[in-house]
mmCIF file of C-alpha atoms in Angstrom:
data_model
loop_
_atom_site.group_PDB
_atom_site.id
_atom_site.type_symbol
_atom_site.label_atom_id
_atom_site.label_comp_id
_atom_site.label_asym_id
_atom_site.label_seq_id
_atom_site.Cartn_x
_atom_site.Cartn_y
_atom_site.Cartn_z
ATOM 1 C CA UNK A 1 -11.478 13.973 -15.820
ATOM 2 C CA UNK A 2 -8.786 11.628 -14.620
ATOM 3 C CA UNK A 3 -7.205 8.892 -16.676
ATOM 4 C CA UNK A 4 -5.388 6.076 -14.902
ATOM 5 C CA UNK A 5 -2.870 4.276 -17.038
ATOM 6 C CA UNK A 6 -1.384 0.809 -16.842
ATOM 7 C CA UNK A 7 2.326 0.480 -16.312
ATOM 8 C CA UNK A 8 2.744 -0.133 -20.056
ATOM 9 C CA UNK A 9 1.103 3.222 -20.855
ATOM 10 C CA UNK A 10 -2.249 1.906 -22.062
ATOM 11 C CA UNK A 11 -5.437 3.353 -20.576
ATOM 12 C CA UNK A 12 -6.817 1.393 -17.621
ATOM 13 C CA UNK A 13 -9.627 3.690 -16.542
ATOM 14 C CA UNK A 14 -11.012 7.094 -17.489
ATOM 15 C CA UNK A 15 -13.337 8.880 -15.076
ATOM 16 C CA UNK A 16 -14.981 12.251 -14.623
ATOM 17 C CA UNK A 17 -13.338 12.559 -11.173
ATOM 18 C CA UNK A 18 -11.187 15.581 -10.406
ATOM 19 C CA UNK A 19 -8.382 13.826 -8.470
ATOM 20 C CA UNK A 20 -6.565 10.510 -8.728
ATOM 21 C CA UNK A 21 -7.555 9.742 -5.138
ATOM 22 C CA UNK A 22 -11.243 10.257 -5.925
ATOM 23 C CA UNK A 23 -10.956 8.123 -9.079
ATOM 24 C CA UNK A 24 -9.236 5.233 -7.282
ATOM 25 C CA UNK A 25 -11.592 5.273 -4.293
ATOM 26 C CA UNK A 26 -14.693 5.553 -6.475
ATOM 27 C CA UNK A 27 -13.494 2.676 -8.659
ATOM 28 C CA UNK A 28 -11.749 0.502 -6.080
ATOM 29 C CA UNK A 29 -14.008 -2.398 -7.067
ATOM 30 C CA UNK A 30 -12.888 -1.946 -10.667
ATOM 31 C CA UNK A 31 -9.856 -3.655 -12.088
ATOM 32 C CA UNK A 32 -6.858 -1.684 -10.812
ATOM 33 C CA UNK A 33 -4.410 -4.473 -11.641
ATOM 34 C CA UNK A 34 -1.176 -3.084 -13.101
ATOM 35 C CA UNK A 35 -2.294 0.513 -12.455
ATOM 36 C CA UNK A 36 0.408 3.164 -12.634
ATOM 37 C CA UNK A 37 -0.224 5.176 -9.457
ATOM 38 C CA UNK A 38 3.356 6.178 -8.777
ATOM 39 C CA UNK A 39 3.617 9.347 -6.644
ATOM 40 C CA UNK A 40 -0.203 9.545 -6.338
ATOM 41 C CA UNK A 41 -1.748 11.304 -3.338
ATOM 42 C CA UNK A 42 -3.893 8.559 -1.792
ATOM 43 C CA UNK A 43 -3.608 9.604 1.854
ATOM 44 C CA UNK A 44 -6.660 8.653 3.958
ATOM 45 C CA UNK A 45 -8.154 6.808 0.967
ATOM 46 C CA UNK A 46 -10.498 3.897 1.617
ATOM 47 C CA UNK A 47 -8.979 1.180 -0.556
ATOM 48 C CA UNK A 48 -10.334 -1.724 1.484
ATOM 49 C CA UNK A 49 -10.341 -4.848 -0.666
ATOM 50 C CA UNK A 50 -8.929 -3.084 -3.737
ATOM 51 C CA UNK A 51 -7.222 -5.276 -6.335
ATOM 52 C CA UNK A 52 -3.878 -3.567 -6.854
ATOM 53 C CA UNK A 53 -1.870 -6.559 -8.061
ATOM 54 C CA UNK A 54 1.279 -5.531 -9.941
ATOM 55 C CA UNK A 55 0.373 -1.859 -9.426
ATOM 56 C CA UNK A 56 3.029 0.822 -9.369
ATOM 57 C CA UNK A 57 2.525 2.679 -6.079
ATOM 58 C CA UNK A 58 6.144 3.769 -5.841
ATOM 59 C CA UNK A 59 6.433 7.081 -4.024
ATOM 60 C CA UNK A 60 2.668 7.214 -3.432
ATOM 61 C CA UNK A 61 1.302 8.954 -0.341
ATOM 62 C CA UNK A 62 -0.772 6.275 1.400
ATOM 63 C CA UNK A 63 -0.655 7.796 4.896
ATOM 64 C CA UNK A 64 -3.579 6.580 6.996
ATOM 65 C CA UNK A 65 -5.082 4.801 3.972
ATOM 66 C CA UNK A 66 -7.316 1.797 4.566
ATOM 67 C CA UNK A 67 -5.707 -1.032 2.604
ATOM 68 C CA UNK A 68 -7.340 -3.740 4.711
ATOM 69 C CA UNK A 69 -7.852 -6.850 2.619
ATOM 70 C CA UNK A 70 -6.295 -5.211 -0.448
ATOM 71 C CA UNK A 71 -4.503 -7.390 -2.978
ATOM 72 C CA UNK A 72 -1.012 -5.916 -3.265
ATOM 73 C CA UNK A 73 0.683 -9.021 -4.674
ATOM 74 C CA UNK A 74 3.804 -8.004 -6.605
ATOM 75 C CA UNK A 75 2.950 -4.302 -6.178
ATOM 76 C CA UNK A 76 5.762 -1.758 -6.343
ATOM 77 C CA UNK A 77 5.584 0.211 -3.078
ATOM 78 C CA UNK A 78 9.176 1.476 -3.146
ATOM 79 C CA UNK A 79 9.398 4.792 -1.378
ATOM 80 C CA UNK A 80 5.654 4.865 -0.610
ATOM 81 C CA UNK A 81 4.494 6.588 2.578
ATOM 82 C CA UNK A 82 2.486 3.979 4.491
ATOM 83 C CA UNK A 83 2.570 5.589 7.940
ATOM 84 C CA UNK A 84 -0.636 4.801 9.775
ATOM 85 C CA UNK A 85 -1.996 2.691 6.898
ATOM 86 C CA UNK A 86 -4.242 -0.248 7.734
ATOM 87 C CA UNK A 87 -2.650 -3.327 6.156
ATOM 88 C CA UNK A 88 -4.665 -5.947 8.073
ATOM 89 C CA UNK A 89 -5.403 -8.876 5.751
ATOM 90 C CA UNK A 90 -3.681 -7.122 2.837
ATOM 91 C CA UNK A 91 -1.807 -9.579 0.626
ATOM 92 C CA UNK A 92 1.753 -8.278 0.321
ATOM 93 C CA UNK A 93 3.339 -11.384 -1.212
ATOM 94 C CA UNK A 94 6.052 -10.300 -3.599
ATOM 95 C CA UNK A 95 5.444 -6.602 -2.918
ATOM 96 C CA UNK A 96 8.537 -4.405 -3.095
ATOM 97 C CA UNK A 97 8.629 -2.243 0.048
ATOM 98 C CA UNK A 98 12.216 -1.052 -0.237
ATOM 99 C CA UNK A 99 12.493 2.477 1.031
ATOM 100 C CA UNK A 100 8.816 2.587 2.031
ATOM 101 C CA UNK A 101 8.056 4.767 5.028
ATOM 102 C CA UNK A 102 6.205 2.407 7.325
ATOM 103 C CA UNK A 103 6.862 4.031 10.658
ATOM 104 C CA UNK A 104 7.651 7.448 12.007
ATOM 105 C CA UNK A 105 9.991 7.964 14.970
ATOM 106 C CA UNK A 106 7.166 7.503 17.484
ATOM 107 C CA UNK A 107 6.020 4.300 15.814
ATOM 108 C CA UNK A 108 9.604 3.004 15.628
ATOM 109 C CA UNK A 109 9.968 3.604 19.347
ATOM 110 C CA UNK A 110 6.623 1.884 19.984
ATOM 111 C CA UNK A 111 7.651 -1.198 17.990
ATOM 112 C CA UNK A 112 10.818 -1.673 19.988
ATOM 113 C CA UNK A 113 9.607 -0.577 23.401
ATOM 114 C CA UNK A 114 6.143 -2.115 23.408
ATOM 115 C CA UNK A 115 3.824 0.864 23.037
ATOM 116 C CA UNK A 116 1.067 0.628 20.447
ATOM 117 C CA UNK A 117 1.253 2.138 16.999
ATOM 118 C CA UNK A 118 -1.091 2.904 14.148
ATOM 119 C CA UNK A 119 0.102 0.657 11.302
ATOM 120 C CA UNK A 120 -1.721 -2.664 11.621
ATOM 121 C CA UNK A 121 -0.990 -6.063 10.112
ATOM 122 C CA UNK A 122 -2.222 -9.502 11.116
ATOM 123 C CA UNK A 123 0.216 -11.658 13.097
ATOM 124 C CA UNK A 124 0.387 -14.280 10.345
ATOM 125 C CA UNK A 125 1.451 -11.577 7.856
ATOM 126 C CA UNK A 126 4.578 -10.679 9.817
ATOM 127 C CA UNK A 127 6.979 -13.145 8.120
ATOM 128 C CA UNK A 128 5.971 -12.007 4.588
ATOM 129 C CA UNK A 129 6.032 -8.380 5.679
ATOM 130 C CA UNK A 130 9.537 -8.643 7.125
ATOM 131 C CA UNK A 131 10.723 -10.570 4.060
ATOM 132 C CA UNK A 132 9.424 -7.778 1.822
ATOM 133 C CA UNK A 133 11.525 -5.377 3.884
ATOM 134 C CA UNK A 134 14.587 -7.549 3.373
ATOM 135 C CA UNK A 135 14.572 -8.827 6.957
ATOM 136 C CA UNK A 136 15.100 -12.566 7.418
ATOM 137 C CA UNK A 137 13.632 -14.191 10.515
ATOM 138 C CA UNK A 138 15.766 -16.864 12.112
ATOM 139 C CA UNK A 139 14.415 -19.674 14.273
#
């Protein structure tokens, strides 16, 4: 089975699943607040609406994951791979995205030259998203 720990080392969840990805997806409605999922392989995972407040997702592989509507308030996403992840309606207030891989070269080009990409956020999320990246918008 898989045991998911809190950041303080206490047990958050114990399952009979064989992978962390399976455990998180299967229990996404469960309390995953403060989960220690650093370096976890969660690529392509359906985490829509998951409550991941204060979670450690540093270095996690979240490529193409569905994080739509997820609560990522104050989550540690430093160094996480978020290429192609769906972040529409995800709450990223206070999330630490330093060093996170949000775009690949093609996506970077698309952002600056107007061609579509795969990472999606709602327009009203842009200021918080840029702030989390350390980018300050000026009027």
